[in-house]
XYZ file of C-alpha atoms in Angstrom:
652
model
C 0.000 0.000 0.000
C 2.795 2.350 0.848
C 4.575 1.634 -2.417
C 1.378 2.246 -4.371
C 0.870 5.614 -2.753
C 4.465 6.572 -3.398
C 4.230 5.724 -7.085
C 0.901 7.506 -7.385
C 2.298 10.534 -5.602
C 5.290 10.697 -7.946
C 3.029 10.345 -10.969
C 0.834 13.125 -9.713
C 3.806 15.369 -9.153
C 5.072 14.630 -12.670
C 1.672 15.502 -14.169
C 1.508 18.749 -12.203
C 5.088 19.599 -13.174
C 4.341 18.967 -16.832
C 1.288 21.193 -16.655
C 3.270 23.951 -14.957
C 6.066 23.703 -17.500
C 3.501 23.975 -20.302
C 1.958 27.028 -18.670
C 5.453 28.537 -18.370
C 6.443 27.869 -21.979
C 3.336 29.405 -23.466
C 4.060 33.017 -22.424
C 7.856 32.616 -22.555
C 8.054 34.158 -25.979
C 6.777 37.356 -24.456
C 9.359 37.382 -21.643
C 11.508 40.482 -21.784
C 14.777 38.687 -21.069
C 16.417 35.303 -20.546
C 16.925 36.308 -16.924
C 13.143 36.526 -16.345
C 12.640 33.095 -17.904
C 15.316 31.649 -15.633
C 13.553 33.199 -12.639
C 10.289 31.486 -13.549
C 12.044 28.136 -13.942
C 13.649 28.544 -10.534
C 10.261 29.324 -8.967
C 8.767 26.243 -10.664
C 11.484 23.995 -9.246
C 10.754 25.308 -5.762
C 7.044 24.526 -6.179
C 7.833 20.999 -7.391
C 9.989 20.467 -4.312
C 7.094 21.627 -2.113
C 4.718 19.175 -3.820
C 7.185 16.386 -3.039
C 6.765 17.006 0.660
C 8.157 20.458 1.325
C 11.703 19.227 1.647
C 14.693 18.588 -0.580
C 17.408 16.085 0.168
C 20.817 16.086 -1.469
C 22.545 12.727 -1.696
C 25.416 13.522 -4.047
C 28.823 13.831 -2.389
C 32.199 15.172 -3.479
C 35.752 14.663 -2.316
C 36.399 18.370 -1.813
C 35.228 20.565 1.029
C 32.714 23.250 0.100
C 33.234 26.790 1.312
C 31.591 30.022 0.235
C 33.665 31.753 -2.447
C 32.657 35.430 -2.605
C 32.802 37.342 -5.871
C 34.294 39.153 -7.646
C 37.764 37.633 -8.193
C 39.992 38.472 -11.137
C 43.630 38.673 -12.252
C 46.173 39.503 -9.509
C 43.696 38.882 -6.674
C 45.014 36.883 -3.721
C 43.895 35.396 -0.441
C 41.756 32.619 1.011
C 38.945 33.097 -1.525
C 41.372 32.538 -4.391
C 42.722 29.411 -2.678
C 39.167 28.090 -2.281
C 38.408 28.740 -5.943
C 41.620 27.008 -7.012
C 40.829 23.963 -4.845
C 37.354 23.799 -6.381
C 38.716 23.982 -9.940
C 41.367 21.335 -9.262
C 38.698 19.106 -7.702
C 36.557 19.653 -10.811
C 39.357 18.297 -13.000
C 40.850 21.567 -14.226
C 44.623 21.988 -14.456
C 46.486 24.558 -12.346
C 50.134 23.432 -12.549
C 51.253 25.653 -9.677
C 48.510 24.308 -7.400
C 46.363 26.263 -4.939
C 48.776 29.124 -4.297
C 46.222 31.731 -3.288
C 47.280 33.977 -6.190
C 44.920 34.531 -9.147
C 47.242 34.400 -12.168
C 47.134 33.270 -15.776
C 46.893 29.564 -14.818
C 43.867 30.179 -12.605
C 42.166 32.346 -15.223
C 42.722 29.652 -17.877
C 41.356 26.927 -15.600
C 38.302 29.029 -14.667
C 37.597 29.876 -18.315
C 37.745 26.161 -19.217
C 35.340 25.329 -16.357
C 32.948 28.133 -17.410
C 32.948 26.873 -20.994
C 32.291 23.288 -19.898
C 29.434 24.364 -17.625
C 27.676 26.858 -19.881
C 28.704 29.983 -17.968
C 29.129 32.836 -20.435
C 31.226 34.704 -21.282
C 33.888 32.049 -20.569
C 36.744 34.526 -20.034
C 38.055 33.511 -16.604
C 36.319 36.293 -14.633
C 34.731 35.145 -11.348
C 31.623 37.252 -10.793
C 28.207 36.697 -9.135
C 26.835 34.539 -11.983
C 29.926 32.320 -11.925
C 29.768 32.221 -8.122
C 26.176 30.974 -8.287
C 27.159 28.303 -10.812
C 30.079 27.198 -8.634
C 27.856 27.071 -5.554
C 25.404 24.867 -7.454
C 28.196 22.434 -8.306
C 29.900 22.554 -4.924
C 28.260 19.894 -2.725
C 29.236 19.079 0.887
C 31.121 15.857 1.680
C 28.108 14.427 3.605
C 24.407 14.486 2.741
C 22.630 17.588 3.955
C 19.761 17.534 6.396
C 16.444 18.053 4.602
C 15.538 21.696 4.660
C 12.553 23.724 3.690
C 13.192 25.357 0.299
C 13.798 29.070 0.310
C 12.594 31.521 -2.269
C 15.027 31.342 -5.196
C 17.157 34.349 -6.072
C 16.097 36.094 -9.233
C 18.779 35.695 -11.924
C 20.922 38.770 -12.011
C 20.671 39.284 -8.270
C 23.330 38.086 -5.845
C 23.610 37.616 -2.116
C 27.067 39.242 -2.496
C 25.491 42.482 -3.686
C 23.918 45.001 -1.346
C 21.200 47.616 -1.699
C 18.870 48.908 -4.399
C 21.278 50.294 -6.972
C 20.574 53.347 -9.089
C 22.763 54.754 -11.847
C 24.656 57.783 -10.568
C 27.188 58.421 -13.357
C 27.793 57.096 -16.878
C 30.497 58.848 -18.909
C 32.117 57.674 -22.146
C 35.381 59.383 -23.144
C 37.941 59.067 -25.934
C 40.597 56.382 -25.920
C 43.273 56.310 -28.627
C 42.724 59.240 -30.958
C 44.142 57.394 -33.972
C 44.328 53.717 -34.864
C 45.437 52.056 -38.093
C 44.516 49.262 -40.462
C 45.379 45.909 -38.925
C 45.530 47.195 -35.334
C 44.235 44.685 -32.803
C 42.257 45.402 -29.635
C 43.122 49.084 -29.507
C 41.359 51.007 -26.721
C 39.104 53.497 -28.505
C 36.816 54.407 -25.608
C 36.989 54.657 -21.819
C 33.692 54.193 -19.953
C 33.225 55.217 -16.315
C 30.121 53.891 -14.499
C 29.125 54.559 -10.888
C 26.083 53.440 -8.902
C 24.485 54.917 -5.773
C 22.343 53.306 -3.058
C 23.729 49.832 -3.687
C 25.831 47.466 -5.773
C 24.913 46.498 -9.325
C 25.598 43.784 -11.857
C 25.744 45.102 -15.433
C 24.251 42.531 -17.810
C 23.986 44.429 -21.113
C 25.441 47.460 -22.887
C 24.272 48.913 -26.219
C 26.187 51.359 -28.425
C 26.157 52.801 -31.915
C 29.263 53.174 -34.075
C 29.090 55.585 -37.009
C 31.519 57.224 -39.440
C 31.576 60.830 -40.565
C 31.678 59.410 -44.116
C 28.151 58.441 -45.140
C 29.512 55.704 -47.399
C 31.324 53.852 -44.598
C 29.965 50.774 -42.807
C 31.377 49.440 -39.536
C 31.198 45.820 -40.753
C 33.573 46.815 -43.571
C 36.034 48.429 -41.139
C 36.145 46.379 -37.927
C 36.743 42.718 -37.181
C 35.619 42.922 -33.549
C 34.582 45.357 -30.843
C 35.242 44.293 -27.265
C 34.824 45.209 -23.590
C 37.701 45.068 -21.103
C 37.818 45.295 -17.299
C 41.138 45.439 -15.470
C 42.987 44.355 -18.601
C 40.770 41.288 -19.182
C 38.323 40.933 -22.063
C 34.797 40.323 -20.698
C 32.831 40.464 -23.964
C 33.424 40.526 -27.714
C 31.128 41.540 -30.576
C 31.622 40.153 -34.106
C 31.610 43.510 -35.874
C 32.385 42.051 -39.319
C 28.931 40.431 -39.663
C 26.309 42.939 -40.750
C 23.502 40.696 -39.470
C 24.788 40.963 -35.887
C 23.855 44.621 -35.562
C 20.639 45.620 -33.794
C 20.168 48.427 -36.290
C 22.265 48.429 -39.449
C 21.276 51.999 -40.306
C 22.735 53.421 -37.100
C 25.371 50.768 -36.502
C 23.792 49.850 -33.163
C 25.290 46.783 -31.496
C 25.056 44.992 -28.151
C 27.278 43.363 -25.537
C 25.008 40.905 -23.703
C 25.261 38.276 -20.954
C 27.778 40.415 -19.131
C 28.972 39.615 -15.634
C 30.345 43.002 -14.578
C 29.901 43.920 -10.915
C 30.079 47.561 -9.839
C 30.161 48.301 -6.111
C 28.263 51.188 -4.583
C 29.967 54.606 -4.894
C 33.000 53.100 -6.625
C 33.871 54.090 -10.181
C 33.894 51.108 -12.544
C 36.311 51.544 -15.462
C 35.387 49.711 -18.666
C 37.426 49.966 -21.871
C 36.087 49.554 -25.392
C 38.512 47.875 -27.781
C 38.533 47.673 -31.578
C 40.277 45.357 -34.023
C 40.548 46.908 -37.487
C 40.547 45.136 -40.842
C 43.379 45.485 -43.350
C 43.254 47.148 -46.775
C 40.324 49.427 -46.038
C 38.564 51.521 -48.664
C 38.806 55.296 -48.502
C 35.343 55.562 -46.888
C 36.363 53.464 -43.896
C 39.581 55.478 -43.425
C 37.598 58.149 -41.619
C 36.494 59.456 -38.236
C 34.355 57.104 -36.148
C 32.130 57.862 -33.163
C 30.886 55.399 -30.544
C 27.776 56.522 -28.616
C 26.088 54.642 -25.717
C 22.346 53.967 -26.170
C 21.291 51.632 -23.329
C 22.467 49.772 -20.248
C 20.695 47.004 -18.336
C 21.679 46.101 -14.762
C 20.434 44.230 -11.670
C 20.591 45.197 -8.013
C 21.049 42.847 -5.036
C 17.372 41.811 -5.103
C 17.517 40.934 -8.779
C 15.486 43.959 -9.792
C 16.337 44.809 -13.392
C 16.654 48.356 -14.717
C 17.284 49.504 -18.266
C 18.716 53.001 -18.622
C 18.533 54.895 -21.899
C 18.972 58.425 -20.548
C 21.836 59.911 -18.601
C 24.348 57.993 -20.718
C 26.769 60.810 -21.392
C 29.725 61.237 -23.705
C 31.084 59.736 -26.896
C 34.357 58.166 -28.018
C 35.799 59.614 -31.218
C 38.776 58.209 -33.104
C 40.303 58.171 -36.577
C 41.135 55.071 -38.593
C 44.182 55.659 -40.787
C 46.067 53.708 -43.401
C 48.620 51.354 -41.889
C 51.963 53.028 -41.299
C 50.693 56.591 -41.537
C 52.463 57.628 -38.326
C 55.413 55.255 -38.334
C 58.817 56.870 -38.200
C 62.500 56.248 -37.527
C 64.059 58.880 -35.266
C 67.815 59.292 -34.887
C 69.434 61.033 -31.907
C 72.846 61.244 -30.267
C 73.133 58.482 -27.688
C 73.792 59.015 -24.006
C 76.861 56.774 -24.393
C 78.351 58.931 -27.162
C 82.082 59.479 -26.421
C 83.142 63.032 -25.603
C 85.785 64.725 -27.726
C 89.078 63.060 -26.945
C 92.565 62.295 -28.199
C 92.890 58.980 -29.980
C 96.375 57.496 -29.966
C 97.136 55.840 -33.312
C 100.176 53.764 -34.187
C 102.821 54.907 -36.654
C 103.634 51.390 -37.889
C 100.439 49.272 -37.554
C 96.665 49.731 -37.685
C 94.724 50.900 -34.620
C 91.444 48.961 -34.374
C 88.020 49.049 -32.733
C 87.734 52.729 -31.814
C 84.173 53.994 -31.213
C 83.836 57.554 -32.495
C 80.050 58.024 -32.186
C 77.037 56.395 -30.531
C 73.515 57.136 -31.785
C 70.060 55.948 -30.734
C 67.581 54.750 -33.375
C 63.918 54.733 -32.329
C 60.931 53.203 -34.140
C 57.674 55.046 -33.614
C 54.151 53.653 -34.042
C 55.115 50.312 -35.683
C 57.822 47.667 -35.710
C 60.311 48.690 -38.414
C 62.905 46.629 -40.257
C 66.055 48.501 -41.228
C 67.380 47.901 -44.743
C 70.089 50.536 -45.169
C 71.918 53.014 -42.930
C 74.248 55.790 -44.075
C 76.784 57.644 -41.873
C 79.039 60.543 -42.832
C 82.623 60.743 -41.550
C 84.805 63.852 -41.827
C 88.589 63.711 -41.417
C 89.523 67.393 -41.547
C 92.073 68.104 -44.273
C 93.195 64.470 -44.565
C 91.727 61.927 -46.979
C 89.414 59.438 -45.283
C 90.983 56.624 -47.314
C 94.371 57.544 -45.825
C 93.035 57.766 -42.286
C 90.469 54.944 -42.202
C 91.024 51.276 -42.921
C 87.464 50.096 -42.142
C 84.196 51.395 -40.660
C 81.638 49.209 -38.912
C 78.221 49.888 -37.429
C 77.189 47.844 -34.397
C 73.396 48.081 -34.235
C 71.600 46.419 -31.332
C 74.681 44.225 -30.835
C 74.905 43.071 -34.471
C 77.872 44.181 -36.561
C 77.745 45.472 -40.148
C 80.726 46.527 -42.296
C 80.491 49.586 -44.563
C 80.227 48.811 -48.260
C 81.072 52.175 -49.825
C 84.262 54.083 -49.001
C 85.176 57.433 -50.583
C 82.355 57.017 -53.060
C 83.876 53.987 -54.781
C 81.108 51.589 -55.861
C 78.445 53.737 -54.243
C 75.013 52.023 -54.359
C 71.879 53.496 -55.895
C 70.799 56.501 -53.878
C 74.277 57.934 -53.430
C 74.830 60.253 -56.367
C 77.562 62.833 -56.988
C 76.009 65.398 -54.685
C 76.107 62.884 -51.818
C 79.632 61.522 -52.296
C 82.593 63.898 -52.172
C 85.363 62.709 -54.463
C 87.920 64.845 -52.595
C 87.718 62.250 -49.858
C 87.767 64.431 -46.735
C 84.044 63.750 -46.188
C 82.751 60.280 -47.006
C 79.350 58.614 -46.765
C 79.633 55.050 -45.463
C 76.754 52.730 -46.409
C 75.696 49.764 -44.269
C 73.473 47.117 -45.873
C 71.236 45.952 -43.011
C 68.934 43.938 -45.306
C 66.166 43.559 -42.697
C 68.444 41.896 -40.139
C 67.512 44.521 -37.540
C 63.897 45.010 -36.443
C 63.172 47.795 -33.983
C 60.024 47.236 -31.930
C 57.371 49.942 -31.944
C 58.176 52.787 -29.544
C 61.523 51.220 -28.663
C 65.068 52.219 -29.520
C 68.329 50.465 -30.254
C 71.906 51.727 -30.032
C 74.220 52.187 -33.004
C 77.992 52.447 -32.508
C 80.187 53.771 -35.310
C 83.492 51.908 -34.953
C 86.666 52.723 -36.927
C 89.899 50.879 -37.669
C 92.639 53.468 -38.375
C 95.508 53.029 -40.790
C 98.991 53.529 -39.378
C 100.397 56.997 -40.045
C 103.494 55.603 -41.802
C 105.545 58.212 -39.903
C 103.243 61.012 -41.020
C 103.207 60.124 -44.709
C 99.551 59.007 -44.737
C 98.150 61.704 -42.456
C 99.519 64.293 -40.088
C 99.652 64.185 -36.341
C 96.617 66.098 -35.017
C 94.228 65.012 -37.789
C 90.628 65.189 -36.582
C 87.706 62.814 -37.168
C 83.946 63.188 -36.655
C 80.896 61.056 -37.544
C 77.377 62.347 -38.125
C 73.876 61.562 -39.365
C 71.972 64.635 -40.576
C 69.235 65.214 -43.162
C 71.459 64.310 -46.120
C 72.279 60.945 -44.599
C 68.759 60.278 -43.251
C 67.207 60.641 -46.678
C 69.381 57.759 -47.879
C 68.240 55.370 -45.129
C 65.795 52.596 -45.996
C 63.364 50.643 -43.842
C 59.980 48.960 -43.828
C 57.110 49.067 -41.375
C 53.559 48.569 -42.589
C 55.035 49.710 -45.907
C 58.338 51.056 -47.197
C 59.260 54.243 -45.333
C 59.628 57.429 -47.339
C 62.580 59.788 -46.859
C 60.438 62.112 -44.730
C 59.756 59.327 -42.236
C 63.395 59.333 -41.125
C 63.876 62.231 -38.699
C 66.282 63.598 -36.103
C 70.044 63.829 -36.229
C 73.181 62.678 -34.459
C 76.432 64.649 -34.693
C 79.340 63.154 -32.790
C 82.154 65.110 -31.134
C 85.385 65.786 -32.993
C 88.331 63.627 -31.942
C 92.053 64.272 -32.472
C 94.402 61.581 -33.761
C 97.809 61.553 -32.114
C 100.580 59.271 -33.383
C 103.542 61.099 -31.902
C 103.479 64.157 -29.675
C 101.432 65.221 -26.677
C 97.928 64.550 -25.369
C 95.933 67.072 -23.337
C 92.769 65.190 -22.307
C 89.664 67.179 -21.464
C 89.103 65.166 -18.295
C 92.487 66.374 -17.080
C 91.501 70.056 -17.325
C 90.205 72.141 -14.386
C 89.871 75.865 -13.690
C 89.265 78.235 -10.800
C 88.466 81.954 -10.698
C 88.775 84.610 -7.987
C 89.374 88.335 -7.518
C 91.945 90.312 -5.585
C 93.032 93.875 -5.008
C 91.133 96.819 -3.537
C 87.480 96.666 -4.613
C 88.168 93.376 -6.441
C 89.583 95.074 -9.529
C 91.763 92.125 -10.565
C 90.512 88.740 -11.680
C 92.621 85.687 -10.942
C 92.212 82.743 -13.350
C 93.913 79.426 -12.648
C 93.846 76.841 -15.467
C 95.291 73.410 -14.744
C 95.799 70.738 -17.420
C 97.599 67.449 -17.897
C 100.082 66.698 -20.702
C 101.066 63.160 -21.738
C 103.987 62.379 -24.068
C 103.366 59.799 -26.829
C 106.177 58.026 -28.707
C 109.001 60.215 -27.393
C 110.121 62.923 -24.955
C 108.702 66.380 -25.614
C 109.582 69.849 -24.375
C 107.396 72.872 -23.552
C 108.757 76.281 -22.589
C 107.378 78.213 -19.617
C 106.217 81.005 -21.931
C 102.546 82.119 -21.692
C 101.092 84.756 -23.984
C 98.009 85.969 -25.832
C 100.031 86.503 -29.007
C 99.130 84.117 -31.821
C 102.522 84.807 -33.423
C 104.390 82.965 -30.673
C 105.280 79.308 -31.382
C 106.418 78.070 -27.963
C 104.816 77.622 -24.537
C 101.065 78.205 -24.291
C 98.753 80.689 -25.979
C 95.594 81.798 -24.213
C 92.858 84.351 -24.841
C 90.578 86.522 -22.684
C 86.931 86.922 -23.633
C 84.015 88.918 -22.247
C 85.688 92.336 -22.104
C 89.001 94.189 -22.310
C 91.640 93.874 -19.601
C 93.805 96.955 -18.993
C 96.615 94.824 -17.602
C 97.447 91.122 -17.966
C 100.130 89.169 -16.125
C 100.607 85.440 -16.429
C 102.795 82.525 -15.383
C 103.165 78.876 -16.443
C 104.442 76.245 -14.011
C 104.587 72.461 -14.123
C 105.324 69.316 -12.168
C 107.678 68.349 -15.013
C 111.441 68.555 -14.660
C 113.315 71.494 -16.153
C 116.281 69.870 -17.902
C 117.191 73.381 -18.996
C 116.007 76.613 -17.419
C 112.550 77.614 -18.574
C 111.900 74.373 -20.481
C 109.729 71.569 -19.074
C 110.408 67.974 -20.082
C 107.505 65.519 -20.484
C 109.010 62.083 -20.848
C 107.587 59.334 -23.084
C 104.559 57.656 -21.553
C 104.469 60.016 -18.562
C 101.867 62.629 -17.608
C 102.724 66.009 -16.065
C 100.471 68.743 -14.706
C 100.768 72.328 -16.008
C 99.267 75.374 -14.284
C 98.535 78.644 -16.078
C 97.714 81.597 -13.806
C 96.405 84.810 -15.398
C 95.798 88.066 -13.494
C 93.508 90.475 -15.339
C 92.961 94.056 -14.110
C 90.133 95.952 -15.809
C 89.507 99.627 -16.475
C 85.737 99.097 -16.682
C 83.704 96.489 -14.891
C 83.519 93.285 -16.876
C 82.833 89.561 -16.686
C 85.890 87.819 -18.103
C 86.911 84.231 -18.815
C 90.262 82.774 -19.901
C 90.601 80.104 -22.595
C 93.490 77.758 -23.412
C 94.025 77.993 -27.201
C 97.369 76.366 -28.093
C 100.095 74.285 -26.463
C 103.373 74.328 -28.401
C 105.760 71.409 -27.978
C 109.000 70.285 -29.568
C 111.057 67.111 -29.793
C 114.117 69.377 -29.355
C 115.344 70.120 -25.850
C 115.136 73.889 -26.413
C 111.354 73.640 -26.752
C 111.289 75.908 -29.800
C 112.981 74.180 -32.738
C 110.497 72.543 -35.142
C 107.749 73.077 -32.606
C 104.177 71.879 -33.234
C 100.895 73.209 -31.864
C 98.416 71.070 -29.965
C 94.928 72.595 -30.303
C 92.589 71.696 -27.436
C 89.242 70.528 -28.891
C 86.546 71.572 -28.316
C 87.735 74.917 -27.012
C 84.596 75.303 -24.894
C 85.920 72.504 -22.652
C 89.250 74.273 -22.049
C 88.162 77.582 -20.537
C 87.275 79.024 -17.173
C 83.876 80.076 -15.964
C 83.100 83.849 -16.153
C 84.424 86.023 -13.329
C 82.906 89.447 -12.544
C 85.561 92.128 -11.958
C 84.946 95.682 -10.691
C 86.678 98.721 -12.172
């Protein structure tokens, strides 16, 4: 008898359930949303449970312990909730190689996305929000059967016990993202949306926009592959913008992001980015200005009450779509590691190799760019570059390239007579890069210009004191070649790099700039005399050399040092030259081969009218003869701006 009643009871319940389902299906077509339909189904299930005796009993068990996992959780979150989620996912068969670390990283997001996809939770992007939390809770069953309980009123879809209050829209503002994007760009942020709710938390389930061009002939499905929504760097929704049939209104370009799971907390600004992926090879109409405008937003509060807002949605996002490569550029500049002007010691009998004379930075803007050809100019004063230089190399981003054209011989196409000087004191060196160097967009690489010098052959090839300088200016830039989205035109190579001038010394003296110092002061009643102390080091190369203790402003003198005074006229000048060097004969200092001596020039300048003076070291005369005057040669400090004192104010 008991069994009969049980069977009859179950049959009755089934009949009632079928009738209720039929009554639910009939008006379903008129339901405003899928969420409302889900709510009715949930209510039906509760009524069926009541008909079965007012209780529900769960008998399924699991090997993992169930704990409440509050939402939201997303990338970079950490803590006990993340650990619980990871344990759940691992127990559900998903792979997290690192294990339950308590840190929400890429492995956890991937595992969550796979679980969402397998369990029909959309969008399956690895974001743990209220909808996902409800789905997890439904799957997460305690390790022992639960005690029968009286069913509670189901939560309306869209609502969440983790949300609080009756939310109302307080602020909705859409602003510009990137002002310009190009053909082929992927997931570029073209709009920044700020949403804020008052009086409670909200779950955004739907967002509608229009996208229109200022060219009446343009269609968004001919310009964009996808449009997408992003929260905290993660994509939460994607719209197939290339299919015309997907649009709500083709005339206005209205489209929808639906089934969203975006939670905004009360009085906290929610930042949502709109991304765009652009097609390649667009027609002229699509290469235009585009405007995205919000038209509607649907959201739920904590009680599952749905609201659809169509007013108060402020702002637009405006951006241009340009042909690929429109803004790409190669920019050249002098590098921070560029060597200061210095003396380069070269050998008289053998080549001197691997000397860096200039360092430049090469930056790619807007796109990745492959370099094909680089041209650098080198000047060698009055000497022929072929006499001075054996080989020139460019080291770009660590890769070495040897120059192909020297002194114009065999110059490639693009180097005509106006670019190559046959006289040979200025030469354009061409480096065939052939795409071996790619500079990433908005990054820079370093280029070193490295020279191997010929020996001087005892001064037959080139004179002691010959100078050398490398540069890249407009003339050279216009000969460069490279490819980004397309071949770069001459005008897309910009900037310049002009290295310092270096002095080649085979035999004689060196006066390095880092060995020069100066001090200034005043003396006398009312500070009418300026005192200038210039100290410099002299090194002898390939022999002993002699410098007299003479100091003068006369350019006709060919021994000792020559200086000049700038900034005004001194009524009286007195000067002295001393040194740490030995005086093998009175008044002549000896700098022995390979040794460095310090020289001190002191100048006293008395003025007739107040002035601000400075003293500059112009020439240092030296001789291989012990008298310091016979067959003397002049060393010219370069650049002169590095061999002078600071200004000193002197009263009359």
